Amino acid sequence: MAREWQLIFIGIPIIFLIEMLFATWSWQKLRSLNRQRWGKPLACVFISCFILSHSMSIWADANFYRPITMQRANLPLSYPMTARKFLERHGFINQSEYEQRLMSEGNPAAQSITYPLAPLDYSKDESSYNLLMIVVDGLGNEDVAKLPSLQQFADNNLSFSQHYSAGINNETALFGLFYGISPSYLDSVLSSRKNSALFDALNYRHYQLALFSTNGFKSPLFTQAVLADYSLPTSRSEDNDTTINSWRSWLLKNKQSTPWFSFLQINGDKHTSASQAQLNSQLETIFTTLKESNILDNTVVVVTSNYHQNNDKQDSQWLISKDTFNLSQSQVPLVIHWPNVTPQKLDKLTSHQDIMTTLMQHVLGVISPADNYSQGEDLFANTRNHPWIFTGDNETLVVFLQDNTLMIDKHGRYALFDKSGKEIQSAKPDLRLLLQVLAEQKRFIER
């Protein structure tokens, strides 16, 4: 950093010198320049460049030509035209097809990223633990006590009481879980179809993959990124019982000696007492199957959620009202069964990105620095390197602290909220902390 500042201080006097030389030359040539007719030719050149640049931007936006569209981030004072409404009105693009492509391929203006920052290095030791990841959609921290089977599993294993999801919808939450980086990179990953570093490590270690989901893996995150290199069956939604039975059948029939990775995603509908009892029974089936198959001695089991769905509040929005932050939807359970680790309840800040980092280091034997492939930290570390975790999307940056939450929108407006989600009036963020977060957030952007 010091060297960069030195180069800046050296460069500024050179720029001033060039300006002075140009000003002196212009003054000496003023009379001869006045006799020249430069006005109209220069105006024509500038007008032509203006029209051409905006025309190129319109074409690139309509055709998802990213070498042009991604330049918006490099030119912050430029507002290139897109003219989508005009093109839709005159039949040049189909609105539904464009929106579908936008969902599957990400924002055309998404910046290019380098992920991971360097090739992964692995230890020579072979991985021996199986890995089971269970995601219960819509489950919040407060729901654990209402599900006796999950509560018992949490009491007998590692339970993290201040765990935050990576996002407030299914796509962004699972992105943080599989990629270990901020969901603000989601569009960049979709556009470039980058593999997850977690799945790269699983393939390197020759893990069997067995993936089960009630939604059939039909979201762009799976079809365009995580599972883009795999042949997927026709996507179809199933109920919890069918999905769990398929997973259970695979597990009981699996006799291969190589380690496996299984992902099981089920619906966490608990809006009525009957659906809550049914969900508890389904979780009980999963935990009983694990015990009866005698695999817990060599299997790491991670139980978490994508985000907390609460009918009383506005889901998938950061704010409930102008001055109230929707904190509970980001607070989800995290319970981990780790062989030979003493059960305990931990109350330090943790995030979905931390899960990916921990599995890479302690299960898959990745010895590369975690900063190369993740923005998370080791769950087993006594303290965090940073006293904060952050998430967000293209519109908003959210920083979770021990005692409050900071939110910054795309226009740079900020607000600080207390533990209950109420805005702290006239509060100002710690500038040093904010600069650290912003530097960390942009670390994977291609330079």
PDB file of N, CA and C in Angstrom, residues 85-122:
ATOM      1  N   LYS A  85     -37.010  -0.561 -23.036  1.00  0.00           N
ATOM      2  CA  LYS A  85     -38.437  -0.334 -23.266  1.00  0.00           C
ATOM      3  C   LYS A  85     -38.715  -0.017 -24.733  1.00  0.00           C
ATOM      4  N   PHE A  86     -37.853   0.797 -25.335  1.00  0.00           N
ATOM      5  CA  PHE A  86     -38.024   1.149 -26.748  1.00  0.00           C
ATOM      6  C   PHE A  86     -37.902  -0.095 -27.626  1.00  0.00           C
ATOM      7  N   LEU A  87     -36.895  -0.925 -27.346  1.00  0.00           N
ATOM      8  CA  LEU A  87     -36.688  -2.135 -28.145  1.00  0.00           C
ATOM      9  C   LEU A  87     -37.829  -3.127 -27.956  1.00  0.00           C
ATOM     10  N   GLU A  88     -38.361  -3.212 -26.724  1.00  0.00           N
ATOM     11  CA  GLU A  88     -39.500  -4.104 -26.480  1.00  0.00           C
ATOM     12  C   GLU A  88     -40.738  -3.603 -27.217  1.00  0.00           C
ATOM     13  N   ARG A  89     -40.975  -2.289 -27.163  1.00  0.00           N
ATOM     14  CA  ARG A  89     -42.162  -1.703 -27.781  1.00  0.00           C
ATOM     15  C   ARG A  89     -42.178  -1.915 -29.289  1.00  0.00           C
ATOM     16  N   HIS A  90     -40.997  -1.924 -29.906  1.00  0.00           N
ATOM     17  CA  HIS A  90     -40.921  -2.056 -31.358  1.00  0.00           C
ATOM     18  C   HIS A  90     -40.557  -3.470 -31.800  1.00  0.00           C
ATOM     19  N   GLY A  91     -40.598  -4.415 -30.857  1.00  0.00           N
ATOM     20  CA  GLY A  91     -40.446  -5.821 -31.217  1.00  0.00           C
ATOM     21  C   GLY A  91     -39.036  -6.296 -31.479  1.00  0.00           C
ATOM     22  N   PHE A  92     -38.031  -5.504 -31.100  1.00  0.00           N
ATOM     23  CA  PHE A  92     -36.651  -5.938 -31.329  1.00  0.00           C
ATOM     24  C   PHE A  92     -36.203  -6.981 -30.305  1.00  0.00           C
ATOM     25  N   ILE A  93     -36.738  -6.913 -29.090  1.00  0.00           N
ATOM     26  CA  ILE A  93     -36.456  -7.941 -28.092  1.00  0.00           C
ATOM     27  C   ILE A  93     -37.763  -8.367 -27.439  1.00  0.00           C
ATOM     28  N   ASN A  94     -37.807  -9.622 -27.000  1.00  0.00           N
ATOM     29  CA  ASN A  94     -38.974 -10.165 -26.316  1.00  0.00           C
ATOM     30  C   ASN A  94     -38.777 -10.006 -24.810  1.00  0.00           C
ATOM     31  N   GLN A  95     -39.713  -9.339 -24.152  1.00  0.00           N
ATOM     32  CA  GLN A  95     -39.539  -9.018 -22.738  1.00  0.00           C
ATOM     33  C   GLN A  95     -39.386 -10.265 -21.874  1.00  0.00           C
ATOM     34  N   SER A  96     -40.247 -11.258 -22.065  1.00  0.00           N
ATOM     35  CA  SER A  96     -40.187 -12.468 -21.231  1.00  0.00           C
ATOM     36  C   SER A  96     -38.895 -13.239 -21.472  1.00  0.00           C
ATOM     37  N   GLU A  97     -38.472 -13.320 -22.741  1.00  0.00           N
ATOM     38  CA  GLU A  97     -37.221 -14.020 -23.047  1.00  0.00           C
ATOM     39  C   GLU A  97     -36.025 -13.279 -22.456  1.00  0.00           C
ATOM     40  N   TYR A  98     -36.074 -11.945 -22.521  1.00  0.00           N
ATOM     41  CA  TYR A  98     -34.971 -11.151 -21.969  1.00  0.00           C
ATOM     42  C   TYR A  98     -34.887 -11.332 -20.457  1.00  0.00           C
ATOM     43  N   GLU A  99     -36.033 -11.294 -19.773  1.00  0.00           N
ATOM     44  CA  GLU A  99     -36.039 -11.455 -18.315  1.00  0.00           C
ATOM     45  C   GLU A  99     -35.583 -12.845 -17.913  1.00  0.00           C
ATOM     46  N   GLN A 100     -35.979 -13.853 -18.705  1.00  0.00           N
ATOM     47  CA  GLN A 100     -35.537 -15.214 -18.417  1.00  0.00           C
ATOM     48  C   GLN A 100     -34.023 -15.335 -18.577  1.00  0.00           C
ATOM     49  N   ARG A 101     -33.505 -14.711 -19.611  1.00  0.00           N
ATOM     50  CA  ARG A 101     -32.059 -14.742 -19.825  1.00  0.00           C
ATOM     51  C   ARG A 101     -31.333 -13.962 -18.734  1.00  0.00           C
ATOM     52  N   LEU A 102     -31.955 -12.885 -18.274  1.00  0.00           N
ATOM     53  CA  LEU A 102     -31.377 -12.090 -17.192  1.00  0.00           C
ATOM     54  C   LEU A 102     -31.276 -12.915 -15.913  1.00  0.00           C
ATOM     55  N   MET A 103     -32.297 -13.729 -15.636  1.00  0.00           N
ATOM     56  CA  MET A 103     -32.286 -14.577 -14.448  1.00  0.00           C
ATOM     57  C   MET A 103     -31.238 -15.675 -14.545  1.00  0.00           C
ATOM     58  N   SER A 104     -31.108 -16.268 -15.721  1.00  0.00           N
ATOM     59  CA  SER A 104     -30.215 -17.415 -15.867  1.00  0.00           C
ATOM     60  C   SER A 104     -28.758 -17.026 -16.083  1.00  0.00           C
ATOM     61  N   GLU A 105     -28.508 -15.866 -16.698  1.00  0.00           N
ATOM     62  CA  GLU A 105     -27.139 -15.472 -17.024  1.00  0.00           C
ATOM     63  C   GLU A 105     -26.620 -14.301 -16.197  1.00  0.00           C
ATOM     64  N   GLY A 106     -27.500 -13.700 -15.382  1.00  0.00           N
ATOM     65  CA  GLY A 106     -27.060 -12.595 -14.549  1.00  0.00           C
ATOM     66  C   GLY A 106     -27.095 -11.259 -15.275  1.00  0.00           C
ATOM     67  N   ASN A 107     -26.876 -10.209 -14.532  1.00  0.00           N
ATOM     68  CA  ASN A 107     -26.884  -8.851 -15.063  1.00  0.00           C
ATOM     69  C   ASN A 107     -25.785  -8.683 -16.118  1.00  0.00           C
ATOM     70  N   PRO A 108     -26.127  -8.162 -17.310  1.00  0.00           N
ATOM     71  CA  PRO A 108     -25.091  -7.984 -18.348  1.00  0.00           C
ATOM     72  C   PRO A 108     -23.944  -7.082 -17.910  1.00  0.00           C
ATOM     73  N   ALA A 109     -24.220  -6.186 -16.961  1.00  0.00           N
ATOM     74  CA  ALA A 109     -23.185  -5.246 -16.518  1.00  0.00           C
ATOM     75  C   ALA A 109     -22.324  -5.803 -15.390  1.00  0.00           C
ATOM     76  N   ALA A 110     -22.539  -7.075 -15.010  1.00  0.00           N
ATOM     77  CA  ALA A 110     -21.761  -7.662 -13.912  1.00  0.00           C
ATOM     78  C   ALA A 110     -20.273  -7.664 -14.250  1.00  0.00           C
ATOM     79  N   GLN A 111     -19.464  -7.324 -13.260  1.00  0.00           N
ATOM     80  CA  GLN A 111     -18.022  -7.261 -13.478  1.00  0.00           C
ATOM     81  C   GLN A 111     -17.407  -8.656 -13.530  1.00  0.00           C
ATOM     82  N   SER A 112     -16.325  -8.766 -14.253  1.00  0.00           N
ATOM     83  CA  SER A 112     -15.589 -10.026 -14.320  1.00  0.00           C
ATOM     84  C   SER A 112     -14.826 -10.234 -13.012  1.00  0.00           C
ATOM     85  N   ILE A 113     -14.781 -11.477 -12.544  1.00  0.00           N
ATOM     86  CA  ILE A 113     -14.091 -11.761 -11.282  1.00  0.00           C
ATOM     87  C   ILE A 113     -13.036 -12.848 -11.473  1.00  0.00           C
ATOM     88  N   THR A 114     -12.094 -12.879 -10.558  1.00  0.00           N
ATOM     89  CA  THR A 114     -11.094 -13.943 -10.492  1.00  0.00           C
ATOM     90  C   THR A 114     -11.421 -14.804  -9.282  1.00  0.00           C
ATOM     91  N   TYR A 115     -11.890 -16.018  -9.529  1.00  0.00           N
ATOM     92  CA  TYR A 115     -12.303 -16.911  -8.442  1.00  0.00           C
ATOM     93  C   TYR A 115     -11.979 -18.352  -8.835  1.00  0.00           C
ATOM     94  N   PRO A 116     -11.227 -19.054  -7.997  1.00  0.00           N
ATOM     95  CA  PRO A 116     -10.450 -18.534  -6.866  1.00  0.00           C
ATOM     96  C   PRO A 116      -9.292 -17.667  -7.354  1.00  0.00           C
ATOM     97  N   LEU A 117      -8.650 -16.979  -6.413  1.00  0.00           N
ATOM     98  CA  LEU A 117      -7.576 -16.063  -6.783  1.00  0.00           C
ATOM     99  C   LEU A 117      -6.329 -16.797  -7.246  1.00  0.00           C
ATOM    100  N   ALA A 118      -6.179 -18.051  -6.844  1.00  0.00           N
ATOM    101  CA  ALA A 118      -5.038 -18.883  -7.245  1.00  0.00           C
ATOM    102  C   ALA A 118      -5.492 -20.337  -7.217  1.00  0.00           C
ATOM    103  N   PRO A 119      -4.831 -21.210  -7.989  1.00  0.00           N
ATOM    104  CA  PRO A 119      -5.198 -22.633  -7.960  1.00  0.00           C
ATOM    105  C   PRO A 119      -5.115 -23.193  -6.541  1.00  0.00           C
ATOM    106  N   LEU A 120      -6.027 -24.108  -6.234  1.00  0.00           N
ATOM    107  CA  LEU A 120      -6.068 -24.687  -4.890  1.00  0.00           C
ATOM    108  C   LEU A 120      -4.936 -25.686  -4.687  1.00  0.00           C
ATOM    109  N   ASP A 121      -4.346 -25.656  -3.504  1.00  0.00           N
ATOM    110  CA  ASP A 121      -3.335 -26.639  -3.102  1.00  0.00           C
ATOM    111  C   ASP A 121      -3.935 -27.547  -2.039  1.00  0.00           C
ATOM    112  N   TYR A 122      -3.542 -28.827  -2.090  1.00  0.00           N
ATOM    113  CA  TYR A 122      -4.128 -29.819  -1.187  1.00  0.00           C
ATOM    114  C   TYR A 122      -3.033 -30.529  -0.395  1.00  0.00           C
TER     115      TYR A 122
END
